Amino acid sequence: MADHLEASVTLPSDPASVSAARAHVAGALAEWGLPPDAELCDTVRLIVSELATNAVQHTFGQSPTFTVDVVLVRHERVHIGVTDSHPRFPKRLPAAVQQDNGRGLVIIRWLTAECGGRLRIRPTREGGKTVAVELPWPGAATVQPTETVIAAARQKP
């Protein structure tokens, strides 16, 4: 097996692209040996859904496309990144009880921390941003104390 596997797709910033992004990543994970019913696969599908939805909804039409990258490194860590061309970084919104949105980044942060991963947001050279998650691959020897996971969940982007 290769030390480094990659899959990437660029999609239009349209709500229909969210399911295409999710299917692309799930297909790559399956091709790399992760069973579709694995807990990590469910977690990654939800994270990709949230990231893609944010790329579509919060770029206000200023990013005509977004790119989803998934990389498996030495069967130890999987990186998932969603890049758009809008310069504004995501902000944590106050989640009112009646509010229908604003919880995506919180969900992503908690899922990532629960898996022992990390979330990063960084600017691109072109002026946009990439929101990326790194998660341990099943079977990789990574164990984090509960305190580390909780602290990671509380970090701001």
PDB file of C-alpha atoms in Angstrom:
ATOM      1  CA  MET A   1       0.000   0.000   0.000  1.00  0.00           C
ATOM      2  CA  ALA A   2       1.237   3.486  -0.831  1.00  0.00           C
ATOM      3  CA  ASP A   3       2.393   5.782   1.967  1.00  0.00           C
ATOM      4  CA  HIS A   4       0.252   8.621   0.683  1.00  0.00           C
ATOM      5  CA  LEU A   5      -3.121   8.396  -1.066  1.00  0.00           C
ATOM      6  CA  GLU A   6      -5.074  11.415  -2.327  1.00  0.00           C
ATOM      7  CA  ALA A   7      -8.466  12.157  -3.826  1.00  0.00           C
ATOM      8  CA  SER A   8      -9.755  15.598  -4.790  1.00  0.00           C
ATOM      9  CA  VAL A   9     -12.854  17.015  -6.413  1.00  0.00           C
ATOM     10  CA  THR A  10     -13.924  20.569  -7.262  1.00  0.00           C
ATOM     11  CA  LEU A  11     -17.646  21.211  -7.212  1.00  0.00           C
ATOM     12  CA  PRO A  12     -19.934  24.181  -7.908  1.00  0.00           C
ATOM     13  CA  SER A  13     -21.056  26.145  -4.854  1.00  0.00           C
ATOM     14  CA  ASP A  14     -24.538  24.734  -5.023  1.00  0.00           C
ATOM     15  CA  PRO A  15     -26.521  22.859  -2.357  1.00  0.00           C
ATOM     16  CA  ALA A  16     -26.637  19.766  -4.599  1.00  0.00           C
ATOM     17  CA  SER A  17     -22.844  19.585  -4.382  1.00  0.00           C
ATOM     18  CA  VAL A  18     -22.946  18.723  -0.676  1.00  0.00           C
ATOM     19  CA  SER A  19     -24.105  15.153  -1.357  1.00  0.00           C
ATOM     20  CA  ALA A  20     -21.566  14.862  -4.199  1.00  0.00           C
ATOM     21  CA  ALA A  21     -18.783  15.901  -1.805  1.00  0.00           C
ATOM     22  CA  ARG A  22     -19.933  13.373   0.774  1.00  0.00           C
ATOM     23  CA  ALA A  23     -20.106  10.592  -1.840  1.00  0.00           C
ATOM     24  CA  HIS A  24     -16.661  11.473  -3.214  1.00  0.00           C
ATOM     25  CA  VAL A  25     -15.003  11.199   0.206  1.00  0.00           C
ATOM     26  CA  ALA A  26     -16.897   8.042   1.184  1.00  0.00           C
ATOM     27  CA  GLY A  27     -15.858   6.454  -2.113  1.00  0.00           C
ATOM     28  CA  ALA A  28     -12.203   7.313  -1.531  1.00  0.00           C
ATOM     29  CA  LEU A  29     -12.295   5.910   1.999  1.00  0.00           C
ATOM     30  CA  ALA A  30     -13.912   2.685   0.751  1.00  0.00           C
ATOM     31  CA  GLU A  31     -11.293   2.385  -1.997  1.00  0.00           C
ATOM     32  CA  TRP A  32      -8.593   2.718   0.672  1.00  0.00           C
ATOM     33  CA  GLY A  33     -10.107  -0.108   2.729  1.00  0.00           C
ATOM     34  CA  LEU A  34     -12.418   1.600   5.215  1.00  0.00           C
ATOM     35  CA  PRO A  35     -15.723  -0.282   5.410  1.00  0.00           C
ATOM     36  CA  PRO A  36     -18.757   1.951   4.698  1.00  0.00           C
ATOM     37  CA  ASP A  37     -20.296   0.942   8.034  1.00  0.00           C
ATOM     38  CA  ALA A  38     -17.196   1.933  10.046  1.00  0.00           C
ATOM     39  CA  GLU A  39     -17.737   4.594  12.682  1.00  0.00           C
ATOM     40  CA  LEU A  40     -15.009   6.763  11.132  1.00  0.00           C
ATOM     41  CA  CYS A  41     -16.818   6.677   7.790  1.00  0.00           C
ATOM     42  CA  ASP A  42     -20.008   8.005   9.410  1.00  0.00           C
ATOM     43  CA  THR A  43     -18.050  10.707  11.226  1.00  0.00           C
ATOM     44  CA  VAL A  44     -16.226  11.783   8.064  1.00  0.00           C
ATOM     45  CA  ARG A  45     -19.477  11.928   6.058  1.00  0.00           C
ATOM     46  CA  LEU A  46     -21.002  14.232   8.666  1.00  0.00           C
ATOM     47  CA  ILE A  47     -17.897  16.433   8.821  1.00  0.00           C
ATOM     48  CA  VAL A  48     -17.767  16.707   5.015  1.00  0.00           C
ATOM     49  CA  SER A  49     -21.485  17.545   4.919  1.00  0.00           C
ATOM     50  CA  GLU A  50     -20.982  20.361   7.415  1.00  0.00           C
ATOM     51  CA  LEU A  51     -17.838  21.704   5.727  1.00  0.00           C
ATOM     52  CA  ALA A  52     -19.375  21.600   2.238  1.00  0.00           C
ATOM     53  CA  THR A  53     -22.590  23.198   3.477  1.00  0.00           C
ATOM     54  CA  ASN A  54     -20.560  26.010   5.042  1.00  0.00           C
ATOM     55  CA  ALA A  55     -18.635  26.493   1.779  1.00  0.00           C
ATOM     56  CA  VAL A  56     -21.917  26.819  -0.114  1.00  0.00           C
ATOM     57  CA  GLN A  57     -23.944  28.881   2.368  1.00  0.00           C
ATOM     58  CA  HIS A  58     -21.411  31.222   3.911  1.00  0.00           C
ATOM     59  CA  THR A  59     -19.450  32.414   0.888  1.00  0.00           C
ATOM     60  CA  PHE A  60     -22.415  34.503  -0.242  1.00  0.00           C
ATOM     61  CA  GLY A  61     -21.943  33.605  -3.901  1.00  0.00           C
ATOM     62  CA  GLN A  62     -18.377  34.940  -3.890  1.00  0.00           C
ATOM     63  CA  SER A  63     -16.829  31.481  -4.305  1.00  0.00           C
ATOM     64  CA  PRO A  64     -18.212  29.840  -7.456  1.00  0.00           C
ATOM     65  CA  THR A  65     -16.640  26.492  -6.528  1.00  0.00           C
ATOM     66  CA  PHE A  66     -15.172  24.645  -3.576  1.00  0.00           C
ATOM     67  CA  THR A  67     -12.650  21.830  -3.497  1.00  0.00           C
ATOM     68  CA  VAL A  68     -12.720  18.772  -1.272  1.00  0.00           C
ATOM     69  CA  ASP A  69      -9.409  17.013  -0.652  1.00  0.00           C
ATOM     70  CA  VAL A  70      -8.945  13.780   1.244  1.00  0.00           C
ATOM     71  CA  VAL A  71      -5.495  12.377   1.972  1.00  0.00           C
ATOM     72  CA  LEU A  72      -4.500   9.184   3.768  1.00  0.00           C
ATOM     73  CA  VAL A  73      -0.976   9.300   5.172  1.00  0.00           C
ATOM     74  CA  ARG A  74       0.752   5.975   5.944  1.00  0.00           C
ATOM     75  CA  HIS A  75      -2.519   4.443   7.109  1.00  0.00           C
ATOM     76  CA  GLU A  76      -2.145   6.563  10.232  1.00  0.00           C
ATOM     77  CA  ARG A  77      -4.064   9.783   9.621  1.00  0.00           C
ATOM     78  CA  VAL A  78      -6.712  10.967   7.228  1.00  0.00           C
ATOM     79  CA  HIS A  79      -6.867  14.638   6.272  1.00  0.00           C
ATOM     80  CA  ILE A  80     -10.090  16.157   4.935  1.00  0.00           C
ATOM     81  CA  GLY A  81     -10.034  19.728   3.678  1.00  0.00           C
ATOM     82  CA  VAL A  82     -12.606  21.972   2.048  1.00  0.00           C
ATOM     83  CA  THR A  83     -11.251  25.025   0.256  1.00  0.00           C
ATOM     84  CA  ASP A  84     -13.215  27.967  -1.095  1.00  0.00           C
ATOM     85  CA  SER A  85     -12.172  31.320  -2.506  1.00  0.00           C
ATOM     86  CA  HIS A  86     -14.031  33.524  -0.022  1.00  0.00           C
ATOM     87  CA  PRO A  87     -11.583  35.353   2.281  1.00  0.00           C
ATOM     88  CA  ARG A  88     -13.767  35.445   5.402  1.00  0.00           C
ATOM     89  CA  PHE A  89     -12.913  32.833   8.007  1.00  0.00           C
ATOM     90  CA  PRO A  90     -15.796  31.030   9.710  1.00  0.00           C
ATOM     91  CA  LYS A  91     -17.055  32.533  12.938  1.00  0.00           C
ATOM     92  CA  ARG A  92     -18.693  30.774  15.808  1.00  0.00           C
ATOM     93  CA  LEU A  93     -22.249  32.090  15.899  1.00  0.00           C
ATOM     94  CA  PRO A  94     -24.304  32.229  19.070  1.00  0.00           C
ATOM     95  CA  ALA A  95     -26.620  29.233  18.795  1.00  0.00           C
ATOM     96  CA  ALA A  96     -30.021  30.394  19.956  1.00  0.00           C
ATOM     97  CA  VAL A  97     -32.595  27.729  20.723  1.00  0.00           C
ATOM     98  CA  GLN A  98     -34.791  28.828  17.809  1.00  0.00           C
ATOM     99  CA  GLN A  99     -31.875  29.223  15.404  1.00  0.00           C
ATOM    100  CA  ASP A 100     -31.730  26.816  12.451  1.00  0.00           C
ATOM    101  CA  ASN A 101     -28.033  27.299  11.701  1.00  0.00           C
ATOM    102  CA  GLY A 102     -24.759  28.360  13.275  1.00  0.00           C
ATOM    103  CA  ARG A 103     -23.827  25.033  14.813  1.00  0.00           C
ATOM    104  CA  GLY A 104     -21.828  23.493  11.945  1.00  0.00           C
ATOM    105  CA  LEU A 105     -18.386  24.449  13.202  1.00  0.00           C
ATOM    106  CA  VAL A 106     -19.306  23.396  16.737  1.00  0.00           C
ATOM    107  CA  ILE A 107     -20.410  19.987  15.422  1.00  0.00           C
ATOM    108  CA  ILE A 108     -17.203  19.637  13.394  1.00  0.00           C
ATOM    109  CA  ARG A 109     -15.054  20.625  16.378  1.00  0.00           C
ATOM    110  CA  TRP A 110     -16.734  18.108  18.712  1.00  0.00           C
ATOM    111  CA  LEU A 111     -16.637  15.240  16.214  1.00  0.00           C
ATOM    112  CA  THR A 112     -12.982  15.939  15.518  1.00  0.00           C
ATOM    113  CA  ALA A 113     -12.074  16.094  19.196  1.00  0.00           C
ATOM    114  CA  GLU A 114     -14.070  12.953  19.963  1.00  0.00           C
ATOM    115  CA  CYS A 115     -11.969  11.060  17.409  1.00  0.00           C
ATOM    116  CA  GLY A 116      -8.693  12.443  18.742  1.00  0.00           C
ATOM    117  CA  GLY A 117      -8.180  14.673  15.735  1.00  0.00           C
ATOM    118  CA  ARG A 118      -7.704  18.353  15.143  1.00  0.00           C
ATOM    119  CA  LEU A 119      -9.307  21.169  13.183  1.00  0.00           C
ATOM    120  CA  ARG A 120      -7.354  23.849  11.346  1.00  0.00           C
ATOM    121  CA  ILE A 121      -8.397  26.864   9.327  1.00  0.00           C
ATOM    122  CA  ARG A 122      -5.798  28.502   7.157  1.00  0.00           C
ATOM    123  CA  PRO A 123      -5.698  31.063   4.354  1.00  0.00           C
ATOM    124  CA  THR A 124      -4.844  30.046   0.812  1.00  0.00           C
ATOM    125  CA  ARG A 125      -2.354  31.885  -1.412  1.00  0.00           C
ATOM    126  CA  GLU A 126      -5.253  32.912  -3.640  1.00  0.00           C
ATOM    127  CA  GLY A 127      -7.036  34.722  -0.802  1.00  0.00           C
ATOM    128  CA  GLY A 128      -9.544  32.061   0.231  1.00  0.00           C
ATOM    129  CA  LYS A 129      -9.372  29.550   3.046  1.00  0.00           C
ATOM    130  CA  THR A 130      -9.167  25.849   3.781  1.00  0.00           C
ATOM    131  CA  VAL A 131     -11.009  24.315   6.697  1.00  0.00           C
ATOM    132  CA  ALA A 132      -9.252  21.028   7.393  1.00  0.00           C
ATOM    133  CA  VAL A 133      -9.712  18.143   9.775  1.00  0.00           C
ATOM    134  CA  GLU A 134      -7.117  15.509  10.588  1.00  0.00           C
ATOM    135  CA  LEU A 135      -8.322  12.250  12.145  1.00  0.00           C
ATOM    136  CA  PRO A 136      -6.568   9.048  13.177  1.00  0.00           C
ATOM    137  CA  TRP A 137      -7.075   6.121  10.782  1.00  0.00           C
ATOM    138  CA  PRO A 138      -8.630   3.042  12.425  1.00  0.00           C
ATOM    139  CA  GLY A 139      -5.945   0.785  13.832  1.00  0.00           C
ATOM    140  CA  ALA A 140      -3.366   3.568  14.074  1.00  0.00           C
ATOM    141  CA  ALA A 141      -1.731   3.703  17.490  1.00  0.00           C
ATOM    142  CA  THR A 142      -3.029   7.031  18.804  1.00  0.00           C
ATOM    143  CA  VAL A 143      -4.574   7.435  22.221  1.00  0.00           C
ATOM    144  CA  GLN A 144      -5.271  10.809  23.765  1.00  0.00           C
ATOM    145  CA  PRO A 145      -6.291  11.472  27.341  1.00  0.00           C
ATOM    146  CA  THR A 146      -9.831  12.747  27.819  1.00  0.00           C
ATOM    147  CA  GLU A 147      -8.502  16.120  28.989  1.00  0.00           C
ATOM    148  CA  THR A 148      -6.743  16.630  25.643  1.00  0.00           C
ATOM    149  CA  VAL A 149      -9.913  15.842  23.717  1.00  0.00           C
ATOM    150  CA  ILE A 150     -11.990  18.213  25.843  1.00  0.00           C
ATOM    151  CA  ALA A 151      -9.382  20.992  25.522  1.00  0.00           C
ATOM    152  CA  ALA A 152      -9.299  20.548  21.742  1.00  0.00           C
ATOM    153  CA  ALA A 153     -13.069  20.852  21.569  1.00  0.00           C
ATOM    154  CA  ARG A 154     -12.941  24.173  23.404  1.00  0.00           C
ATOM    155  CA  GLN A 155     -10.353  25.768  21.112  1.00  0.00           C
ATOM    156  CA  LYS A 156     -11.471  28.525  18.803  1.00  0.00           C
ATOM    157  CA  PRO A 157     -10.585  28.410  15.061  1.00  0.00           C
TER     158      PRO A 157
END
